[in-house]
Short mmCIF file of C-alpha atoms in Angstrom, two decimals:
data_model
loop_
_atom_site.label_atom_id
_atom_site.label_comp_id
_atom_site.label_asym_id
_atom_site.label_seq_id
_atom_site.Cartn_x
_atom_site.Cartn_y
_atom_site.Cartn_z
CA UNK A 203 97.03 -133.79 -89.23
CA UNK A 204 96.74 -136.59 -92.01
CA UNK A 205 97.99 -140.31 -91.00
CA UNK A 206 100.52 -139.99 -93.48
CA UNK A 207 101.79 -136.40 -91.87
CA UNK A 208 102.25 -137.69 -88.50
CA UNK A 209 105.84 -137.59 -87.17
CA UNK A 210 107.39 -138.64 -83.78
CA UNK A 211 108.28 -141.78 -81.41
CA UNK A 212 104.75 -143.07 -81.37
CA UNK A 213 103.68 -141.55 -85.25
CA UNK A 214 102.62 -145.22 -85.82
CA UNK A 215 99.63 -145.46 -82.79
CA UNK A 216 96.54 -144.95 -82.54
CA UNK A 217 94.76 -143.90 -79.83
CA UNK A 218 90.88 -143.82 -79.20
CA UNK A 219 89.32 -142.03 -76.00
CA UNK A 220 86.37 -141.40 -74.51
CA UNK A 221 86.98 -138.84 -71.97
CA UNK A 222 85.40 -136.29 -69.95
CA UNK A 223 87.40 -133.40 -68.28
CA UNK A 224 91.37 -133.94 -67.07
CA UNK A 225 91.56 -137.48 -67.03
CA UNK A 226 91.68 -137.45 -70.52
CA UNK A 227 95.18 -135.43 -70.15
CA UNK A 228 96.32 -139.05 -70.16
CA UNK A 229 96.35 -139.40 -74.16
CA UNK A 230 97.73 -135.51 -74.22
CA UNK A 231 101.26 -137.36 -73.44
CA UNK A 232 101.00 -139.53 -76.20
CA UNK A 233 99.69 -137.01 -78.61
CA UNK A 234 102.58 -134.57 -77.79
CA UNK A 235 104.81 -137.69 -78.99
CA UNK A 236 103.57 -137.91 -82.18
CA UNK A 237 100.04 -140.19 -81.78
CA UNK A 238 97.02 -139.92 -83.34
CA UNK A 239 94.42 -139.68 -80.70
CA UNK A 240 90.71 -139.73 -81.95
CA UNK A 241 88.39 -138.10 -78.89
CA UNK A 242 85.19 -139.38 -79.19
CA UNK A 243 82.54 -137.07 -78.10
CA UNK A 244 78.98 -137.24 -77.51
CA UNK A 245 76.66 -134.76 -79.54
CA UNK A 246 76.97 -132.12 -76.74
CA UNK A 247 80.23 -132.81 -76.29
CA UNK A 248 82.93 -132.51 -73.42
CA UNK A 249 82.12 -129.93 -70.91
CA UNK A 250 85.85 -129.46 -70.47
CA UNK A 251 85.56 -126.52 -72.89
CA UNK A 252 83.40 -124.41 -70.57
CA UNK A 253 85.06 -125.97 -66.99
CA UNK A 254 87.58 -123.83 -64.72
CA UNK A 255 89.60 -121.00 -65.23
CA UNK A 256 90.35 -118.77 -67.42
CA UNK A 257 88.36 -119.11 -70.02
CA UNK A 258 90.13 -117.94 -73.47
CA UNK A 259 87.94 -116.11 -76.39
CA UNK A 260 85.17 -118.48 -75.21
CA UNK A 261 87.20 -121.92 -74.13
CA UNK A 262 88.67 -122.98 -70.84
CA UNK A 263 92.57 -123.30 -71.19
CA UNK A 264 91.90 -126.55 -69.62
CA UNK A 265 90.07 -128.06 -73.04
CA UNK A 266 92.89 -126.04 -74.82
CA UNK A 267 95.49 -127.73 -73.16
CA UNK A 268 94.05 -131.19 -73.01
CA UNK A 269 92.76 -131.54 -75.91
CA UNK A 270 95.57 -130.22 -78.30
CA UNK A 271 96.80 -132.36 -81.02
CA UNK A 272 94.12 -134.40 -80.90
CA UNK A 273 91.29 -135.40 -83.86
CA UNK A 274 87.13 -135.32 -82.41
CA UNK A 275 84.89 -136.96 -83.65
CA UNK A 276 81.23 -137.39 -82.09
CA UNK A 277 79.31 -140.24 -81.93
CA UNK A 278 75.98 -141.21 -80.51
CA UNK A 279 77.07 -144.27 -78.57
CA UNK A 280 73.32 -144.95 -77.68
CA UNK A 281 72.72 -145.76 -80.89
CA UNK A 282 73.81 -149.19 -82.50
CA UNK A 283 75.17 -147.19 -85.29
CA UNK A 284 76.98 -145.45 -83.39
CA UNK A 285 78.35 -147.90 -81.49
CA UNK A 286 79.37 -149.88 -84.82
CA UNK A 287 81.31 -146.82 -86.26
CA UNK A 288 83.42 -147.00 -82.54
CA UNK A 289 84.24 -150.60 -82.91
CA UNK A 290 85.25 -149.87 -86.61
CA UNK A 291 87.75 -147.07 -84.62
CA UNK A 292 89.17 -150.34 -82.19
CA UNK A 293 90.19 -152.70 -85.20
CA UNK A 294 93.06 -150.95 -86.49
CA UNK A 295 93.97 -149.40 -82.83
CA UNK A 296 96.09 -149.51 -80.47
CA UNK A 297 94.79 -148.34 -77.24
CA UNK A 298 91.39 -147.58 -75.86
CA UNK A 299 90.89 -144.64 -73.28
CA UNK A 300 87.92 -145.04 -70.77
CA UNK A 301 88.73 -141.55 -69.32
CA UNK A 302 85.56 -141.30 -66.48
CA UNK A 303 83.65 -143.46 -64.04
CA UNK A 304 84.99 -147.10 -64.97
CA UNK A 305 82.45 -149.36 -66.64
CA UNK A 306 80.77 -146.78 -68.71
CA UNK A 307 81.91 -148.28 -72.12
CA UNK A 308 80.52 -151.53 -70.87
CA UNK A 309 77.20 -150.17 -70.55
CA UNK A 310 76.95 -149.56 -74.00
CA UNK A 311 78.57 -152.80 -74.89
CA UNK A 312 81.68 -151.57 -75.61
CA UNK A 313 84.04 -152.32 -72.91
CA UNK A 314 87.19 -154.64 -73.10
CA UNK A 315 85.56 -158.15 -73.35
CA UNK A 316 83.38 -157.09 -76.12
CA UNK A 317 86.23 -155.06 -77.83
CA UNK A 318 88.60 -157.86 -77.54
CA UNK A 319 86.97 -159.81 -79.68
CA UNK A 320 87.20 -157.59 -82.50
CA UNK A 321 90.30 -156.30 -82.08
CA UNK A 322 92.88 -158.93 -79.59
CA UNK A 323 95.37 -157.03 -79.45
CA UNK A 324 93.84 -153.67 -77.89
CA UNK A 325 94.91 -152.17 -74.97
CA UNK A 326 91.93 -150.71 -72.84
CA UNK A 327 92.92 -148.24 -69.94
CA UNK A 328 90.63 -146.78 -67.53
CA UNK A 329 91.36 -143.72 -65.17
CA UNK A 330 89.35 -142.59 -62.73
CA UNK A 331 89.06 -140.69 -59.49
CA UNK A 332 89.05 -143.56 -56.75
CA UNK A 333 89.72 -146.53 -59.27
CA UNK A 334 87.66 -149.90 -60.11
CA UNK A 335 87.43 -150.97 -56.90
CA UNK A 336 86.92 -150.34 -53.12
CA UNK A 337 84.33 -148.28 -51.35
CA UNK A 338 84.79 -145.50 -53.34
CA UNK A 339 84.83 -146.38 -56.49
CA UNK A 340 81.59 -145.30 -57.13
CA UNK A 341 82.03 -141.53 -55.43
CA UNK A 342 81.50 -138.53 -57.72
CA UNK A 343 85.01 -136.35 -56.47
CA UNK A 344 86.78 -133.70 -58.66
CA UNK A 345 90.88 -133.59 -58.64
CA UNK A 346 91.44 -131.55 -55.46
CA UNK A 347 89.90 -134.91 -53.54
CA UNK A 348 92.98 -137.22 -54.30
CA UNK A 349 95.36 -134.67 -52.85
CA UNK A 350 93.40 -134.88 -50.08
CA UNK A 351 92.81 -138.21 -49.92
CA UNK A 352 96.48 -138.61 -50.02
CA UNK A 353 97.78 -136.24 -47.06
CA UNK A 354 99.08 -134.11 -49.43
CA UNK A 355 97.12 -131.23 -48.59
CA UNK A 356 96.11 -130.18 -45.25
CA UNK A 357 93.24 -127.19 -44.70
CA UNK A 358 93.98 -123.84 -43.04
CA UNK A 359 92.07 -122.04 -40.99
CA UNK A 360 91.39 -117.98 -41.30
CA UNK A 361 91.18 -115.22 -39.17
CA UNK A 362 87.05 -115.55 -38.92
CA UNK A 363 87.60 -119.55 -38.01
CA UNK A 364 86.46 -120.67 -41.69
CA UNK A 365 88.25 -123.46 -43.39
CA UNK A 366 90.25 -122.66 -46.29
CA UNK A 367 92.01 -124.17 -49.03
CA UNK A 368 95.70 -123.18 -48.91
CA UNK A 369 97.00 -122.86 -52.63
CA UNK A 370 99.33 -126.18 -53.47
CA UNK A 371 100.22 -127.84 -56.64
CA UNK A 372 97.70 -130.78 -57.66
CA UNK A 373 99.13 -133.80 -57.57
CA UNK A 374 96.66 -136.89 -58.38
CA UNK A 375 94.63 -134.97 -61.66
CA UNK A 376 98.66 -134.89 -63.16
CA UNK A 377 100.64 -137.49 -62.01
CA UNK A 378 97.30 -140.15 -62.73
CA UNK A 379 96.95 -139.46 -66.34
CA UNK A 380 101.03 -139.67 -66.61
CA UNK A 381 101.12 -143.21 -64.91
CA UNK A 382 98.24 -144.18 -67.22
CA UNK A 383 100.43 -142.95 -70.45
CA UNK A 384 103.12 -145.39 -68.96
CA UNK A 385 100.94 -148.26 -68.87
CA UNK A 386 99.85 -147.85 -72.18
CA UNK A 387 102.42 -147.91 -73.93
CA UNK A 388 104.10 -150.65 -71.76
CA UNK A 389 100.37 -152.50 -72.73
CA UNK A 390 100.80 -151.82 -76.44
CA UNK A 391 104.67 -152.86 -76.63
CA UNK A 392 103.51 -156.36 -75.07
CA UNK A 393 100.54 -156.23 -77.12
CA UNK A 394 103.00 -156.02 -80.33
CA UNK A 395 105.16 -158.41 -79.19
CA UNK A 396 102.74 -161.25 -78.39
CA UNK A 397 99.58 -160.35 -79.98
CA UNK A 398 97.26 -159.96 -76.50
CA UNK A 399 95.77 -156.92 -75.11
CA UNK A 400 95.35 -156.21 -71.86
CA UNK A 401 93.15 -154.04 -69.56
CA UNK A 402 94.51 -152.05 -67.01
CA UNK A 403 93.16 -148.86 -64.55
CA UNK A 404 94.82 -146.06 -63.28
CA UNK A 405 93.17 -144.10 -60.09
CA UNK A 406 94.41 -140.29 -59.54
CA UNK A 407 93.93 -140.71 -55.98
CA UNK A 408 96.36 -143.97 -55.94
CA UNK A 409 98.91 -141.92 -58.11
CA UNK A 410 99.25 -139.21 -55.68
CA UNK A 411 99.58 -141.78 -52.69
CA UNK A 412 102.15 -143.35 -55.23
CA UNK A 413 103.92 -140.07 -55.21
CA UNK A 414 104.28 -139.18 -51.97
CA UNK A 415 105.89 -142.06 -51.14
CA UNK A 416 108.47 -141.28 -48.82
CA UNK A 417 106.16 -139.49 -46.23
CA UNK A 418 104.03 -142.31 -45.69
CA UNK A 419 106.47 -145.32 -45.94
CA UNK A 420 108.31 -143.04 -43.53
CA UNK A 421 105.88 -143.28 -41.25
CA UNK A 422 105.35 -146.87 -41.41
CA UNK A 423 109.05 -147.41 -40.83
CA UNK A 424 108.98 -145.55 -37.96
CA UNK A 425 105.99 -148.10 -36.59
CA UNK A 426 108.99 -150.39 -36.12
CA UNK A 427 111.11 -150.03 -32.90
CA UNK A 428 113.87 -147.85 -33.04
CA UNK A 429 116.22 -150.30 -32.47
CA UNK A 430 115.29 -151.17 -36.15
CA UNK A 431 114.59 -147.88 -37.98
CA UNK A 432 116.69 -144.63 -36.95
CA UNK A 433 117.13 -141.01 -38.42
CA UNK A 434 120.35 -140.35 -40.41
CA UNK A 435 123.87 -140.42 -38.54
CA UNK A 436 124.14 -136.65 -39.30
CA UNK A 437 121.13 -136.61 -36.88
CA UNK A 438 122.89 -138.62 -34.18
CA UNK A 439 119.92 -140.91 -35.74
CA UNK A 440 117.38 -138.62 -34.12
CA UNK A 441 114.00 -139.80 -36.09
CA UNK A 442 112.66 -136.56 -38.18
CA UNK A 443 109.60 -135.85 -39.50
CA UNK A 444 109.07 -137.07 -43.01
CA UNK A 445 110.03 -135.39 -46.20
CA UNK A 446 110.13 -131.76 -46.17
CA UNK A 447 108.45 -131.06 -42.85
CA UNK A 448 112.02 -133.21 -41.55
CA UNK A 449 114.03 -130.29 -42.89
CA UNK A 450 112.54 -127.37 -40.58
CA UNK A 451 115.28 -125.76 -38.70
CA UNK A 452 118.12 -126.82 -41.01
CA UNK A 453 120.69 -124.09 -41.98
CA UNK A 454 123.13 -125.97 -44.47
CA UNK A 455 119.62 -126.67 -46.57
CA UNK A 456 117.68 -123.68 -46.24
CA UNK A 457 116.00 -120.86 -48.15
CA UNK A 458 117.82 -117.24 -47.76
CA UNK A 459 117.12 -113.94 -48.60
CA UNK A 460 119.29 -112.41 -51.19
CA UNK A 461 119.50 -108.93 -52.12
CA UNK A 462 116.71 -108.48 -54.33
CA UNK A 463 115.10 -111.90 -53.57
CA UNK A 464 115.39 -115.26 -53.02
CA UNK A 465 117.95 -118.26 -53.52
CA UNK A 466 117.75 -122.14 -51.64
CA UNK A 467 121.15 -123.28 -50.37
CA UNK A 468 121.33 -126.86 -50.64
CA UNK A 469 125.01 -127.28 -49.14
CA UNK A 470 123.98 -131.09 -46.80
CA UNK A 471 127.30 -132.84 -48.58
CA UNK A 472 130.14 -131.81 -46.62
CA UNK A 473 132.12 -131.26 -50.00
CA UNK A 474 129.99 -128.77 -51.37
CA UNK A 475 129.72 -126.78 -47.55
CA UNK A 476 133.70 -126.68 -47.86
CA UNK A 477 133.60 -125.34 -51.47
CA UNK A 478 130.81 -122.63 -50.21
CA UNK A 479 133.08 -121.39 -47.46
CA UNK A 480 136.01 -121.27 -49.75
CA UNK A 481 134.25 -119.57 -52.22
CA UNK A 482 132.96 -116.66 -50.02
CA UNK A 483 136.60 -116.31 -48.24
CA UNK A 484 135.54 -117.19 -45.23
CA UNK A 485 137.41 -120.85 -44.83
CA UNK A 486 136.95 -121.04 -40.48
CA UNK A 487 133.48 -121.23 -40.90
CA UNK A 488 134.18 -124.67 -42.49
CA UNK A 489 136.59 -125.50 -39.95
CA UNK A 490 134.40 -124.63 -36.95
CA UNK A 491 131.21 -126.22 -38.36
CA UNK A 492 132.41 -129.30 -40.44
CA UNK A 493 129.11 -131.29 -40.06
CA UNK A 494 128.74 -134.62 -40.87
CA UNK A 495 130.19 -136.21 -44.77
CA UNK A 496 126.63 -136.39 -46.27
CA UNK A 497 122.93 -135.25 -45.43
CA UNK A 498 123.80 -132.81 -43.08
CA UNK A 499 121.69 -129.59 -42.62
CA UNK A 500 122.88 -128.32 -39.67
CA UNK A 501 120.09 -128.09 -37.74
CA UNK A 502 119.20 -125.79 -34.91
CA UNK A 503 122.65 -124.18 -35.13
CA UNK A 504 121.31 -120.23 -34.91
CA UNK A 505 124.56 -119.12 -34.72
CA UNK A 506 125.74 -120.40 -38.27
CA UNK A 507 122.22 -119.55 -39.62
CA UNK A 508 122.52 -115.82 -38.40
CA UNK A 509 125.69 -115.54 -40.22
CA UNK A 510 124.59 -117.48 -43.50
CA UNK A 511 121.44 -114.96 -43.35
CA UNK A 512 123.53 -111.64 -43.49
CA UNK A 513 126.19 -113.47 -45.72
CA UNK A 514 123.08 -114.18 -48.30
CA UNK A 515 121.99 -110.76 -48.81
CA UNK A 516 125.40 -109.36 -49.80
CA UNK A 517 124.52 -110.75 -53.51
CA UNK A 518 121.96 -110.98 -56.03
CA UNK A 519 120.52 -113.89 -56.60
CA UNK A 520 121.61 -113.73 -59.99
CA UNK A 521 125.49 -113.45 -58.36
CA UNK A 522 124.52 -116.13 -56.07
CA UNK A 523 123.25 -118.80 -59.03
CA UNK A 524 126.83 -117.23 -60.78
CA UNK A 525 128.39 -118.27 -57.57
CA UNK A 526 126.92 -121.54 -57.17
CA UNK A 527 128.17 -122.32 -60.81
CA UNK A 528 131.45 -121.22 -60.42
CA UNK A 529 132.01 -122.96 -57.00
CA UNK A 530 130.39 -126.27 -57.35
CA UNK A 531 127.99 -125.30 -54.52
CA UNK A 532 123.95 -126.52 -55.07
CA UNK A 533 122.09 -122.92 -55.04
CA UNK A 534 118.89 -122.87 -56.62
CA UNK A 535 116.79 -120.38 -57.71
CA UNK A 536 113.31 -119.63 -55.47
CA UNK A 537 110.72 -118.78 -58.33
CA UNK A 538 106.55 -118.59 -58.56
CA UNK A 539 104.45 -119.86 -60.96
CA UNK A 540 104.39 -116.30 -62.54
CA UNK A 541 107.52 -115.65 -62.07
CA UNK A 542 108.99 -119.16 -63.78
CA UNK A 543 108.27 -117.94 -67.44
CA UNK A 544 111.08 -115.48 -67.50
CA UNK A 545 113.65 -117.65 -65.66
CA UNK A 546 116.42 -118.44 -68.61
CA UNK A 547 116.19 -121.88 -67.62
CA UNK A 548 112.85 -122.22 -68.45
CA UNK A 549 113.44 -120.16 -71.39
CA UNK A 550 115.54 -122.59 -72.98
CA UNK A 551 114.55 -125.90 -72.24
CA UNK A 552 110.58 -125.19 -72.22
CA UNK A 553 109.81 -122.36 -74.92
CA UNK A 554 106.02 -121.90 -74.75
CA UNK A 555 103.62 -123.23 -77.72
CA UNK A 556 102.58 -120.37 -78.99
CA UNK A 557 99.29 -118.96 -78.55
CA UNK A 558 98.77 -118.93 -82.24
CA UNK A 559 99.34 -122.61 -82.50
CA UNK A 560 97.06 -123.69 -79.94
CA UNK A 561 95.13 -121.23 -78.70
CA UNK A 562 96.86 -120.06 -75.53
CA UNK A 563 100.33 -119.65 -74.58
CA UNK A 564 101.30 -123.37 -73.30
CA UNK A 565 103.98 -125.59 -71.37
CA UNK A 566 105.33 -128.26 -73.92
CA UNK A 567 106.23 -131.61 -73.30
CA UNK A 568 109.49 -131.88 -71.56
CA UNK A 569 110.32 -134.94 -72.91
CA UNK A 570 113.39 -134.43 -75.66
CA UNK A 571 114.33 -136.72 -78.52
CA UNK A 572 118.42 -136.48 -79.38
CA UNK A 573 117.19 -137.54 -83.19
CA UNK A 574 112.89 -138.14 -83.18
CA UNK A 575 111.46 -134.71 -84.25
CA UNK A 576 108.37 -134.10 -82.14
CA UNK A 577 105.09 -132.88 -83.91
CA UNK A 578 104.00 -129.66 -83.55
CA UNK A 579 100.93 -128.87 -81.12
CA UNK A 580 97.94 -128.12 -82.88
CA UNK A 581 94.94 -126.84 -81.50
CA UNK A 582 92.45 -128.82 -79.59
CA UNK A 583 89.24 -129.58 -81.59
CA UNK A 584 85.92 -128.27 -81.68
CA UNK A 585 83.14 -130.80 -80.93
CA UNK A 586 83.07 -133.33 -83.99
CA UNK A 587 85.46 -131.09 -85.79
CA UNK A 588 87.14 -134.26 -87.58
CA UNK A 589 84.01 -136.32 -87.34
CA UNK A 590 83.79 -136.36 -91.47
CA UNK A 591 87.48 -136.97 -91.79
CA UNK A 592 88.14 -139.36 -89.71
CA UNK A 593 84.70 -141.25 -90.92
CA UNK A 594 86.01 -140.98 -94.87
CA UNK A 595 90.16 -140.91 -94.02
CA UNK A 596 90.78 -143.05 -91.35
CA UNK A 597 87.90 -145.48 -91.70
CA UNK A 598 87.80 -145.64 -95.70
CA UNK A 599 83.68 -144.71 -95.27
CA UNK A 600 82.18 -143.10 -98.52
CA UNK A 601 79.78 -140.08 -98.66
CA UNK A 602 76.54 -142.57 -98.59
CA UNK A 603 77.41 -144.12 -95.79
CA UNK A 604 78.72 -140.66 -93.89
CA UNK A 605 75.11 -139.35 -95.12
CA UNK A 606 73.23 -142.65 -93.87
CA UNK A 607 75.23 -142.12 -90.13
CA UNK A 608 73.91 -138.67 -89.91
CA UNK A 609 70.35 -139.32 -90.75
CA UNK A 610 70.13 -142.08 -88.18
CA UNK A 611 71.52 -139.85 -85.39
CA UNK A 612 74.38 -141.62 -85.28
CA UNK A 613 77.09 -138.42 -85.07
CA UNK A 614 74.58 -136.52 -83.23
CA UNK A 615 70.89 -134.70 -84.29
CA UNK A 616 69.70 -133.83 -87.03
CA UNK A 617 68.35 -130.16 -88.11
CA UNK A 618 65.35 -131.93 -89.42
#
């Protein structure tokens, strides 16, 4: 997409990364809102393309997903040329991306002191695995190691006594590159405002800590004496475990099985319980099991949960979201990650890109603009697919000078 096409929030910022694999799904967030991010790619390119699973008509849906909506261009940055045509890139932009092991733009004289003074007002973000500092910083790791590194995923064991990796949502390869997009653009509106860059890192592994929050602070609190830090009144301020693993046993906030599947009942407020029993005619379970005003899941009462569990599977799940809907009561639907795509919901709010726009069928930004149009997705790049047009476009380079790069091995060898 020309400059002069670009439309959305952030239409007006420029972006340049240097990325290799997911961490550069920090500038996909911006590019989704309308930026124009320039990946620059060494002759060989990112590997992401041929990385993970599955691999679509000869690209990994990772690079397909990553990459979309963005401009490459490669660039030889062992080469001074090279290196001059990427500071040309930093004068008129807004952000750097230093989307690997931190300090590897440095190396090649191109980290944020020595951009800085070419361009003051740059913002240059790094993300990594473990971060700039500490005793890992240096580690090689992949994305599964922040989960784990957080507590957020815990290894089974199989029948034959092998480890194993239970399946689980990553948490640190996602919620790192998001955090990163934050700082960004909180970087570049200070940077507009006063005329000063900054530099700033994000580590996955500290953004998956970051998100688990309330498990670990949980635990801390409960360091303190108990005259301090109790469970919830509905508890008689027994202390539970933290987060989910707290809710094991409850009844009030439970999954059941429906009819043909599964819903979650999410009934802790007191006011919702009464408008459940209501609903289903059967008012004297209310009055015999009142519970507690708020945060109540009734837990360890088997004799409510034995009638909740036969009451469930009278409906559909369909009739029970109806239900839910019609009688102010929090039921939720229980779907998979296959299953999601043909829940309405989903349907509606996020209608996949098209496979034809960007090479496999994709997840769009759920971010929403009342009146700010959103670009359309385009497909992520080939290796140096915009190399010539952002050289002669964005940078205002003419053919000699395009032809001069490429002899030098500047964008990469030659045939010669």
């Amino acid at each position: 997409m020309a400059d002069q096409e670009r439309i959305g929030p952030l239409s007006g910022v420029r972006i340049v990364e240097c990325s290799m694999l997911g961490p550069g799904a920090i500038s996909t967030h911006l590019a989704d809102l309308g930026a124009d991010v320039i990946k620059v790619e060494p002759p060989s390119g990112d590997y992401i393309r041929r990385m993970t699973w599955p691999i679509v008509e000869g690209t990994s849906l990772m690079h397909l997903h990553i990459s979309r909506g963005k401009r490459s261009i490669t660039l030889d940055l062992r080469t001074p040329e090279g290196a001059e045509v990427f500071r040309d890139l930093v004068r008129d932009a807004d952000a750097v991306v230093e989307a690997m092991r931190p300090g590897g733009l440095a190396r090649r004289g191109l980290g944020y002191e020595d951009l800085k003074e070419i361009n003051p007002r740059i913002v240059f973000c790094t993300i990594s695995g473990y971060g700039a500092t500490g005793p890992y910083a240096s580690m090689p790791s992949h994305g599964i190691a922040y989960d784990t590194w957080a507590g957020l995923v815990q290894p089974e064991v199989d029948e034959d006594g092998f480890c194993d990796m239970p399946e689980h949502p990553s948490v640190g390869i996602h919620a790192g590159p998001l955090f990163g997009a934050l700082g960004i653009l909180a970087g570049i509106t200070q940077a507009r405002a006063t005329g000063h860059g900054c530099q700033l890192e994000i580590a996955q592994s500290d953004a998956a800590a970051a998100m688990d929050w309330l498990r670990s602070e949980t635990y801390k609190a409960y360091e303190r004496p108990e005259s301090e830090v109790t469970g919830n009144p509905s508890d008689d301020h027994e202390r539970r475990e933290p987060g989910t693993a707290g809710m094991r046993g409850g009844v009030r906030y439970q999954f059941y099985e429906t009819a043909d599947g599964h819903v979650l009942f999410m009934a802790s407020e007191r006011a919702f319980w009464k408008n459940f029993c209501e609903g289903i005619g059967r008012p004297e379970l209310f009055e015999a099991h009142p519970g507690s005003e708020y945060a109540d899941h009734a837990r360890g009462n088997t004799e409510l949960r034995a009638v909740l569990r036969d009451v469930f599977k009278e409906r559909t799940s369909d009739e029970w979201l109806a239900f839910g809907d019609e009688h102010n009561t929090p039921i939720a639907p229980v779907n998979t990650p296959k299953t999601i795509a043909d829940d309405p919901q989903f349907q509606h709010r996020l209608p996949w890109i098209p496979a034809s726009a960007v090479g496999a069928e994709q997840v769009p930004t759920p971010l929403k603009f009342a009146d700010a149009p959103l670009p359309d997705p385009t497909m992520a790049p080939t290796v140096g697919e915009h190399t010539d047009a952002v050289l002669g476009g964005t940078l205002g380079y003419d053919a000699e000078r395009i032809a001069a790069l490429r002899a030098a091995g500047a964008l990469g060898p030659t045939d010669a």
